[in-house]
Coordinates of C-alpha atoms in Angstrom, one line a residue:
Chain A
M266 CA 145.8 107.3 86.8
K267 CA 148.4 105.2 88.7
R268 CA 150.6 108.0 89.3
L269 CA 148.0 109.7 91.0
K270 CA 147.1 107.0 93.3
T271 CA 150.7 106.5 94.5
S272 CA 151.1 110.2 95.1
K273 CA 148.0 110.1 97.4
Y274 CA 150.1 107.8 99.5
F275 CA 153.2 109.7 99.4
E276 CA 151.4 112.8 100.6
I277 CA 150.0 111.1 103.7
I278 CA 153.7 110.1 104.4
K279 CA 154.9 113.5 103.8
V280 CA 152.2 115.1 106.2
I281 CA 153.2 112.8 108.8
F282 CA 156.8 113.3 108.5
K283 CA 156.1 117.1 109.1
E284 CA 153.9 115.9 112.1
A285 CA 156.5 113.9 113.4
T286 CA 159.4 116.8 113.5
A287 CA 157.0 118.7 115.6
Y288 CA 157.5 115.9 118.2
R289 CA 161.4 116.2 118.2
L290 CA 161.6 116.5 121.9
D291 CA 159.5 113.3 122.2
A292 CA 161.8 111.3 119.9
L293 CA 164.9 112.6 121.6
M294 CA 163.5 111.3 124.8
L295 CA 162.6 107.9 123.3
L296 CA 166.4 107.7 121.9
A297 CA 167.5 108.5 125.3
S298 CA 165.6 105.9 126.8
S299 CA 166.8 103.3 124.4
I300 CA 170.4 104.2 125.2
V301 CA 169.5 104.1 129.0
F302 CA 168.1 100.5 128.2
L303 CA 171.3 99.5 126.4
L304 CA 173.5 100.7 129.1
L305 CA 171.6 99.0 131.8
Y306 CA 171.6 95.6 129.8
Y307 CA 175.3 96.1 128.7
F308 CA 176.0 96.0 132.6
V309 CA 173.8 93.3 133.3
W310 CA 175.1 91.0 130.6
L311 CA 178.7 92.0 131.4
A312 CA 178.0 90.8 135.1
I313 CA 176.3 87.6 133.8
D314 CA 179.4 87.0 131.6
Q315 CA 181.8 87.6 134.5
S316 CA 179.7 85.2 136.9
G317 CA 179.2 82.5 134.4
E318 CA 179.6 81.1 130.8
I319 CA 177.2 82.6 128.1
P320 CA 176.9 80.3 124.9
G321 CA 178.3 82.4 122.2
G322 CA 180.0 84.9 124.4
F323 CA 179.3 88.5 125.5
Q324 CA 180.0 90.0 122.2
Q325 CA 177.3 88.1 120.5
V326 CA 174.7 88.9 123.2
I327 CA 175.4 92.6 123.4
T328 CA 175.2 92.7 119.4
Y329 CA 171.8 90.9 119.6
I330 CA 170.5 93.4 122.2
V331 CA 171.7 96.3 120.2
A332 CA 170.1 94.9 117.0
G333 CA 166.8 94.4 119.0
Q334 CA 166.8 98.0 119.9
I335 CA 167.4 99.0 116.3
V336 CA 164.7 96.8 115.3
S337 CA 162.0 98.0 117.9
N338 CA 162.8 101.4 117.6
A339 CA 162.0 101.4 113.9
A340 CA 159.4 98.7 113.5
F341 CA 157.3 98.6 116.9
T342 CA 154.2 100.8 116.1
Q343 CA 151.9 102.0 118.7
T344 CA 148.6 101.8 116.6
E345 CA 146.3 101.6 119.7
T346 CA 147.0 105.3 120.5
F347 CA 146.1 106.2 116.9
I348 CA 142.9 104.5 116.9
G349 CA 142.1 105.0 120.5
D350 CA 142.4 108.9 120.3
R351 CA 140.0 108.9 117.4
V352 CA 137.6 106.6 118.8
R353 CA 137.2 108.6 122.0
R354 CA 137.0 112.0 120.4
G355 CA 134.6 110.8 117.8
T356 CA 136.8 111.7 114.9
I357 CA 137.1 108.1 113.8
V358 CA 134.0 109.2 111.7
N359 CA 136.4 111.6 109.7
E360 CA 138.7 108.7 108.9
L361 CA 135.9 106.5 107.4
K362 CA 134.9 109.4 105.2
R363 CA 138.5 109.4 103.4
P364 CA 138.7 107.9 99.8
I365 CA 140.8 105.3 101.3
S366 CA 140.1 102.5 103.9
L367 CA 140.8 102.9 107.5
M368 CA 143.3 100.1 107.4
T369 CA 145.1 101.7 104.6
Y370 CA 145.3 105.2 105.9
T371 CA 146.5 103.8 109.4
Y372 CA 149.0 102.0 107.6
F373 CA 150.7 104.8 105.8
H374 CA 150.3 106.9 109.0
E375 CA 152.5 104.3 110.8
L376 CA 154.7 103.8 108.0
A377 CA 155.6 107.4 107.9
W378 CA 156.2 107.3 111.8
A379 CA 158.5 104.1 111.3
L380 CA 160.5 105.9 108.6
F381 CA 160.9 108.7 110.8
N382 CA 161.8 106.6 113.8
F383 CA 164.2 104.7 111.5
I384 CA 166.2 107.9 110.8
A385 CA 165.8 109.7 114.2
K386 CA 166.3 106.6 116.5
A387 CA 167.4 103.0 114.8
V388 CA 170.4 104.6 112.9
P389 CA 171.6 106.8 115.9
I390 CA 171.4 103.5 118.1
A391 CA 173.2 101.6 115.4
I392 CA 176.1 104.1 115.3
I393 CA 176.4 104.3 119.3
G394 CA 176.4 100.6 119.3
I395 CA 179.2 100.4 116.7
I396 CA 181.5 103.4 118.5
F397 CA 180.8 102.8 121.9
L398 CA 179.6 99.2 122.7
G399 CA 181.7 97.6 119.9
I400 CA 179.4 95.4 118.4
D401 CA 179.8 93.1 115.3
T402 CA 178.6 94.6 112.0
P403 CA 177.1 92.5 109.4
N404 CA 178.3 92.5 105.9
L405 CA 176.8 94.3 102.9
V406 CA 174.5 91.5 101.7
N407 CA 172.9 90.9 105.4
T408 CA 172.7 94.7 105.9
F409 CA 170.6 95.0 102.7
F410 CA 168.4 92.0 103.8
F411 CA 168.2 93.3 107.5
V412 CA 166.7 96.4 106.4
L413 CA 164.2 94.5 104.3
S414 CA 163.4 92.1 107.1
V415 CA 162.9 95.3 109.5
F416 CA 160.3 96.4 106.9
L417 CA 158.6 93.1 107.1
A418 CA 158.8 93.2 110.7
F419 CA 157.2 96.5 110.7
N420 CA 154.2 95.0 108.7
V421 CA 153.8 92.2 111.2
V422 CA 153.7 94.3 114.2
F423 CA 151.4 96.8 112.3
L424 CA 148.9 94.0 111.5
F425 CA 149.2 92.5 114.9
A426 CA 148.7 95.9 116.7
Y427 CA 145.9 97.0 114.2
S428 CA 144.1 93.6 115.4
T429 CA 144.4 94.7 119.3
A430 CA 143.6 98.3 118.4
M431 CA 140.4 97.1 117.3
L432 CA 139.4 96.2 120.7
V433 CA 139.4 99.8 121.7
F434 CA 136.0 100.2 119.8
W435 CA 134.6 98.2 122.8
T436 CA 137.0 99.3 125.5
K437 CA 137.4 102.8 124.9
V438 CA 140.7 102.8 126.4
D439 CA 143.9 102.1 124.6
W440 CA 147.0 102.8 126.9
S441 CA 146.4 99.3 128.9
I442 CA 145.9 97.3 125.8
R443 CA 149.1 98.8 124.3
M444 CA 151.0 98.2 127.5
M445 CA 149.8 94.3 127.4
R446 CA 150.7 93.8 123.9
N447 CA 154.1 95.6 124.2
T448 CA 154.9 93.7 127.6
V449 CA 154.1 90.3 125.7
Q450 CA 155.8 91.4 122.6
N451 CA 158.8 92.7 124.1
L452 CA 159.7 89.3 125.8
F453 CA 158.7 86.8 123.1
S454 CA 160.2 88.8 120.2
G455 CA 163.7 88.7 121.7
V456 CA 164.0 92.5 122.3
L457 CA 164.5 91.6 125.9
F458 CA 166.0 88.2 126.1
P459 CA 168.3 86.9 123.1
L460 CA 166.0 83.7 121.8
Y461 CA 169.0 81.7 120.9
L462 CA 169.6 81.5 124.7
L463 CA 166.6 79.8 125.5
P464 CA 166.1 76.2 126.7
D465 CA 165.3 74.0 123.8
T466 CA 161.8 73.5 124.4
L467 CA 160.9 77.1 125.1
N468 CA 162.8 78.1 122.1
T469 CA 160.5 75.8 119.9
V470 CA 157.5 77.5 121.4
F471 CA 158.8 80.9 120.9
N472 CA 159.4 80.2 117.3
L473 CA 155.9 79.1 116.6
L474 CA 154.6 82.6 117.7
P475 CA 154.0 85.7 115.4
F476 CA 156.5 87.6 117.9
Q477 CA 159.4 85.9 116.6
V478 CA 159.3 87.3 113.2
M479 CA 159.0 90.7 114.9
A480 CA 162.5 91.1 116.0
D481 CA 164.5 87.8 116.4
A482 CA 164.0 87.2 112.6
P483 CA 165.6 90.5 111.5
I484 CA 168.4 90.4 114.4
Q485 CA 169.4 86.8 113.1
I486 CA 170.3 88.5 109.9
F487 CA 171.9 91.5 111.5
T488 CA 174.0 89.1 113.9
M489 CA 175.2 86.9 110.7
S490 CA 173.7 83.8 112.5
A491 CA 171.6 83.6 109.3
T492 CA 173.3 83.7 106.1
G493 CA 172.5 82.4 102.5
S494 CA 169.4 80.4 102.0
E495 CA 168.6 81.0 105.8
I496 CA 167.8 84.4 105.2
Y497 CA 165.3 83.4 102.6
F498 CA 163.4 81.3 105.0
I499 CA 163.5 84.1 107.5
L500 CA 161.9 86.3 105.0
G501 CA 159.3 83.6 103.9
K502 CA 158.3 83.1 107.5
Q503 CA 157.6 86.7 107.9
I504 CA 155.6 87.0 104.7
I505 CA 153.5 83.9 105.9
W506 CA 152.9 85.8 109.2
I507 CA 152.0 89.0 107.3
V508 CA 149.3 87.0 105.1
I509 CA 147.9 85.3 108.3
L510 CA 147.7 88.5 110.3
Y511 CA 146.2 90.5 107.5
F512 CA 143.3 88.1 107.7
V513 CA 143.1 88.6 111.4
A514 CA 143.3 92.4 111.1
F515 CA 140.7 92.4 108.2
F516 CA 138.1 90.4 110.3
A517 CA 138.7 92.3 113.6
W518 CA 137.9 95.5 111.7
K519 CA 134.9 93.9 110.1
K520 CA 133.7 93.0 113.7
A521 CA 134.6 96.6 115.1
R522 CA 132.8 98.3 112.4
T523 CA 129.6 96.9 113.3
K524 CA 130.1 98.0 117.0
L525 CA 130.8 101.5 115.7
T526 CA 127.6 101.7 114.0
V527 CA 125.9 101.1 117.2
Q528 CA 128.1 103.7 118.9
G529 CA 127.1 106.2 116.2
G530 CA 123.4 105.9 117.0
Chain B
M4 CA 152.5 124.4 158.3
N5 CA 150.8 124.0 161.8
L6 CA 148.9 121.0 163.1
K7 CA 145.5 122.7 162.2
N8 CA 146.8 123.2 158.5
V9 CA 148.0 119.5 158.4
K10 CA 144.6 118.3 159.7
K11 CA 142.8 120.5 157.1
H12 CA 144.8 119.1 154.3
L13 CA 144.3 115.5 155.5
R14 CA 140.5 116.3 155.5
V15 CA 140.5 117.7 152.0
Y16 CA 142.5 114.8 150.8
K17 CA 139.9 112.3 151.9
I18 CA 137.4 114.2 150.2
F19 CA 139.1 114.4 146.9
F20 CA 140.1 110.5 147.3
V21 CA 136.4 109.7 147.6
A22 CA 135.4 111.9 144.7
F23 CA 138.3 110.3 142.8
L24 CA 137.2 106.7 143.5
K25 CA 133.6 107.6 142.6
S26 CA 134.5 109.1 139.2
R27 CA 136.6 105.8 138.6
L28 CA 133.2 103.8 138.9
I29 CA 132.0 105.2 135.6
Y30 CA 135.4 103.9 134.0
K31 CA 135.5 100.1 135.2
T32 CA 136.8 98.9 132.0
D33 CA 139.8 101.3 132.4
F34 CA 140.3 100.0 136.0
V35 CA 140.2 96.4 135.2
L36 CA 142.2 96.5 132.1
G37 CA 144.9 98.8 134.1
V38 CA 145.2 96.3 136.7
L39 CA 145.5 93.6 134.5
S40 CA 148.1 95.3 132.3
Q41 CA 150.2 96.1 135.3
T42 CA 149.8 92.5 136.6
I43 CA 151.0 91.2 133.2
H44 CA 153.8 93.5 133.1
L45 CA 155.2 92.3 136.5
V46 CA 154.7 88.6 135.8
F47 CA 156.6 89.3 132.7
S48 CA 159.3 91.0 134.1
L49 CA 159.8 87.9 136.6
A50 CA 159.7 85.7 133.5
F51 CA 162.5 87.7 132.3
L52 CA 164.6 87.2 135.6
T53 CA 164.0 83.7 135.5
L54 CA 165.2 83.4 132.1
I55 CA 168.4 85.3 133.1
F56 CA 169.1 82.8 135.8
T57 CA 169.0 80.0 133.4
Q58 CA 172.1 81.5 132.4
V59 CA 174.0 82.2 135.7
E60 CA 173.3 81.1 139.6
S61 CA 174.2 84.5 141.0
I62 CA 175.2 87.9 139.8
Q63 CA 177.8 89.3 141.6
G64 CA 177.1 87.0 144.8
W65 CA 173.4 87.8 144.5
G66 CA 171.0 84.6 144.0
F67 CA 167.7 84.6 142.5
N68 CA 165.9 84.9 145.5
E69 CA 168.0 87.9 146.6
I70 CA 167.5 89.5 143.5
L71 CA 163.6 89.0 143.9
L72 CA 163.6 90.4 147.3
L73 CA 165.4 93.5 145.7
V74 CA 162.9 93.7 142.8
G75 CA 160.1 93.1 145.4
F76 CA 161.3 95.9 148.0
G77 CA 162.0 98.3 145.4
G78 CA 158.8 97.6 143.6
L79 CA 156.8 98.0 146.7
I80 CA 158.3 101.6 147.4
L81 CA 157.6 102.6 143.7
N82 CA 154.1 101.3 143.6
L83 CA 153.3 103.0 147.1
H84 CA 154.7 106.2 145.6
H85 CA 152.9 105.8 142.1
I86 CA 149.6 105.2 143.7
F87 CA 149.4 108.4 145.7
L88 CA 151.7 110.6 143.8
F89 CA 151.8 109.9 140.3
A90 CA 149.8 112.9 139.1
L91 CA 153.1 114.8 138.2
Y92 CA 153.5 112.6 135.3
T93 CA 151.1 114.5 133.1
F94 CA 151.8 118.1 135.1
G95 CA 152.9 119.8 131.9
E96 CA 150.4 118.4 129.5
D97 CA 147.4 118.6 132.0
K98 CA 148.2 121.5 134.3
I99 CA 150.7 123.8 132.6
V100 CA 149.7 124.0 128.9
T101 CA 145.8 124.0 129.7
G102 CA 146.2 126.7 132.2
R103 CA 144.7 124.5 134.8
F104 CA 147.3 125.3 137.2
D105 CA 145.7 128.6 138.0
R106 CA 143.0 127.0 139.9
F107 CA 145.4 125.3 142.2
L108 CA 147.1 128.8 142.9
V109 CA 143.9 130.8 143.9
R110 CA 142.6 128.1 146.3
P111 CA 143.9 128.1 150.1
L112 CA 145.7 124.8 150.0
N113 CA 149.2 124.0 148.9
P114 CA 149.4 123.8 145.2
L115 CA 151.5 120.7 145.2
F116 CA 149.1 118.9 147.6
Q117 CA 146.3 119.8 145.1
V118 CA 148.3 118.4 142.1
Y119 CA 148.8 115.0 144.2
A120 CA 145.1 114.8 145.3
S121 CA 144.0 115.4 141.8
Y122 CA 144.9 111.6 140.7
V123 CA 145.1 108.2 142.4
S124 CA 146.8 105.4 140.1
D125 CA 144.6 102.7 141.4
N126 CA 146.0 100.3 138.6
N127 CA 149.2 100.3 140.8
I128 CA 147.2 98.2 143.7
S129 CA 147.6 94.6 142.0
K130 CA 151.4 95.4 141.5
L131 CA 151.7 96.5 145.2
L132 CA 150.3 93.3 146.3
V133 CA 152.5 91.2 144.2
N134 CA 155.4 92.8 145.3
I135 CA 154.4 92.2 148.9
A136 CA 153.9 88.8 148.0
L137 CA 157.5 88.7 146.5
I138 CA 159.0 90.0 149.5
V139 CA 157.3 87.4 151.5
Y140 CA 158.3 84.6 149.3
A141 CA 161.9 85.6 148.7
G142 CA 162.4 86.6 152.3
Q143 CA 161.7 83.0 153.2
R144 CA 164.4 81.8 150.9
V145 CA 167.4 83.7 151.2
D146 CA 170.1 82.9 153.8
A147 CA 169.6 85.8 156.2
T148 CA 166.7 86.0 158.6
I149 CA 164.5 88.6 157.2
F150 CA 161.6 88.9 159.3
T151 CA 163.0 90.3 162.6
F152 CA 161.7 93.2 164.5
E153 CA 164.7 95.2 163.8
N154 CA 164.4 94.8 159.7
L155 CA 160.5 95.6 160.4
L156 CA 161.5 99.2 162.2
Y157 CA 164.4 99.8 159.5
G158 CA 162.1 98.7 156.5
S159 CA 159.2 101.0 157.7
L160 CA 161.5 103.8 158.1
A161 CA 163.3 103.0 154.7
T162 CA 160.0 102.6 152.8
V163 CA 158.7 106.2 153.9
S164 CA 162.1 107.5 152.8
G165 CA 162.1 105.7 149.6
V166 CA 158.5 106.9 148.9
L167 CA 160.1 110.3 149.4
V168 CA 163.1 109.8 147.4
L169 CA 160.9 108.9 144.2
A170 CA 158.8 111.9 145.1
G171 CA 161.7 114.1 145.0
I172 CA 162.7 112.6 141.7
F173 CA 159.0 113.1 140.3
L174 CA 159.0 116.6 141.4
G175 CA 162.2 117.6 140.3
F176 CA 161.6 116.0 136.7
A177 CA 158.1 117.5 136.7
T178 CA 159.2 121.0 137.6
T179 CA 160.7 121.5 134.4
A180 CA 157.6 121.5 132.8
F181 CA 157.3 125.3 134.2
W182 CA 159.6 126.0 131.5
T183 CA 158.9 123.5 128.7
G184 CA 155.3 123.0 129.1
R185 CA 155.9 119.2 128.9
S186 CA 156.5 116.6 131.3
K187 CA 155.6 113.2 130.0
A188 CA 158.7 112.8 127.9
V189 CA 161.1 113.3 130.6
F190 CA 159.3 110.6 132.5
W191 CA 159.8 107.9 129.8
L192 CA 163.4 108.3 130.5
F193 CA 162.9 108.0 134.1
F194 CA 160.7 104.8 133.8
N195 CA 163.7 103.2 131.8
V196 CA 166.4 104.2 134.4
S197 CA 164.1 103.1 137.3
D198 CA 164.9 99.6 136.1
F199 CA 168.5 99.9 137.5
R200 CA 167.1 99.3 140.6
K201 CA 166.5 95.6 140.0
Y202 CA 170.1 94.7 139.9
P203 CA 173.0 94.8 142.3
F204 CA 174.4 98.5 142.3
G205 CA 178.1 97.0 142.0
I206 CA 177.8 95.7 138.4
Y207 CA 177.6 99.2 137.1
A208 CA 180.3 101.5 136.1
L209 CA 181.2 104.5 138.4
P210 CA 179.5 107.3 136.5
I211 CA 176.2 105.3 136.6
Q212 CA 176.7 104.5 140.5
L213 CA 177.2 108.2 140.9
M214 CA 173.9 109.1 138.9
L215 CA 172.1 106.6 141.1
V216 CA 173.0 108.3 144.4
T217 CA 172.7 111.9 143.0
V218 CA 170.8 113.0 140.1
I219 CA 168.2 109.8 140.0
P220 CA 168.9 108.4 143.5
I221 CA 166.9 105.3 143.4
A222 CA 169.7 103.2 144.9
F223 CA 168.4 104.6 148.4
A224 CA 164.9 103.3 147.6
S225 CA 165.9 99.8 146.7
F226 CA 169.5 98.4 146.6
F227 CA 171.0 100.0 150.1
P228 CA 167.9 99.1 152.3
V229 CA 167.8 95.4 150.8
T230 CA 171.7 95.2 151.8
F231 CA 170.3 95.8 155.2
F232 CA 168.0 93.0 155.3
L233 CA 170.6 90.7 153.9
E234 CA 173.2 91.8 156.5
R235 CA 175.9 93.1 154.0
E236 CA 178.2 95.1 156.3
Q237 CA 180.1 96.8 153.5
W238 CA 177.1 99.0 152.6
R239 CA 176.7 100.2 156.2
I240 CA 176.9 103.9 156.0
W241 CA 174.7 103.9 152.8
Q242 CA 171.9 101.9 154.5
Y243 CA 171.6 104.6 157.2
L244 CA 172.0 107.5 154.6
S245 CA 169.0 105.7 153.1
L246 CA 167.0 106.8 155.9
V247 CA 167.6 110.5 155.5
A248 CA 167.9 110.4 151.6
G249 CA 164.2 110.9 151.2
P250 CA 163.6 113.9 153.2
I251 CA 166.7 115.6 151.8
F252 CA 166.2 115.2 148.2
F253 CA 162.3 115.9 148.6
L254 CA 163.3 119.2 150.4
V255 CA 165.6 120.1 147.5
S256 CA 163.1 119.3 144.8
Y257 CA 160.5 121.2 146.7
K258 CA 162.9 124.2 146.6
F259 CA 163.0 123.9 142.8
W260 CA 159.5 123.3 142.7
S261 CA 158.6 126.6 144.9
H262 CA 161.2 128.5 142.4
G263 CA 159.1 127.1 139.4
V264 CA 155.9 128.2 141.0
S265 CA 157.0 131.8 141.1
N266 CA 158.2 131.8 137.7
Y267 CA 154.7 130.5 136.6
S268 CA 152.9 132.6 134.5
S269 CA 149.5 131.5 133.0
T270 CA 149.0 130.7 129.5
G271 CA 146.3 133.3 129.8
S272 CA 143.0 131.8 128.5

């Protein structure tokens, strides 16, 4: 019985993986976009380094930025699109007929995409960063915990994005909601600007937000600025946010579901 | 293209435009949320710039206000282009794969004109206003005197040329859809490359500088014109080239587009 249950989820992942390979061109373009992003900020930070003094030096900033791209390419899902497509076409009804809940199904759909993106985008970016940008690499222990932390970050992003995706039941449009979340998320998580360079008061504020554990947390493990027990503290903080956001997502879905019944009438 | 033909296209554009705006009234939430998300995007990118300038006072001699002017002027051109000429973004997915491009070929109007007229990216309007505000704000704070008649004249010409530069890039990218059937993905690449316009040209390595004046020539639509306003003599030739870059790049892309049109065979549904 237990075996059968897990194989159900495994099947979803297998199917999505096939789906993902059909979008190879998209993946390639997104990888190229990511490389363009790295190139741009490589030169911007290089220029900043030449004009002033960056605390910790240029090497640390560029390692942080590359790690940010690794994390965001693997863990940042676009759940609004998944839900939005189905709400607009009305096929969301089909998802509700499945023997698993909408949240579980969406979760495995996004997890499969994250796995695909990890292999197709995050790993190539890591290699490019190491070979061409000469970034620092973490030791074996930190590499292991980095991957684990990226997985936890994926869960945080998923639950957050799933909550905002529920808004689509009211708005019927998803691109603007997705864009708003991505905009806020990219700045507050550290993907755009290394959080350790923030002024102290801002840093405190950013650290209280869920976005910090979406990227900055795993990045700290990658850059080796967190070691030993600090790593457990980071993982613990991620888990706390997963629990909190699980309840948010759960109640958002409960609200959205009543809205859906009205729609179906 | 004689004058009568131009007049006809303008008249048709007005009809298309009004029809589009009417159709938008059904999707008010889409418009409101679109405007909101674009505004938030711009505000956050300014917040990012502010954070960058907590680390330095100037990047290669460009202070915060000068960078703001660069962002504002480049953004103005980008938004003007996007509002009226953004339809090419989904050209492959919406027009080629579906076979809808057939319709445009049988009508007695220029096919490219019809593609342009089919969509108005009205959610860019808020960004356009913020970028104008940025130019006014930053313009008063930089060392050079920005608001002169000479700058107004140069700025208007550079804006028109800059919009054509972007139109040329978009047209070149979208034309590949005649062969691939898709266009969105290649534009994602452009959206990231277009951020290069926000920083001084001199910070990039030579290959990138070459790219920004040839394959993706956005330097003509932001950096070079702004150096004119800031009275930076060393870019003199490039400042004047910026005024002709638009028509040239657009014509080259249009040739490529015409080649694509002549190669187009319908999906045949």
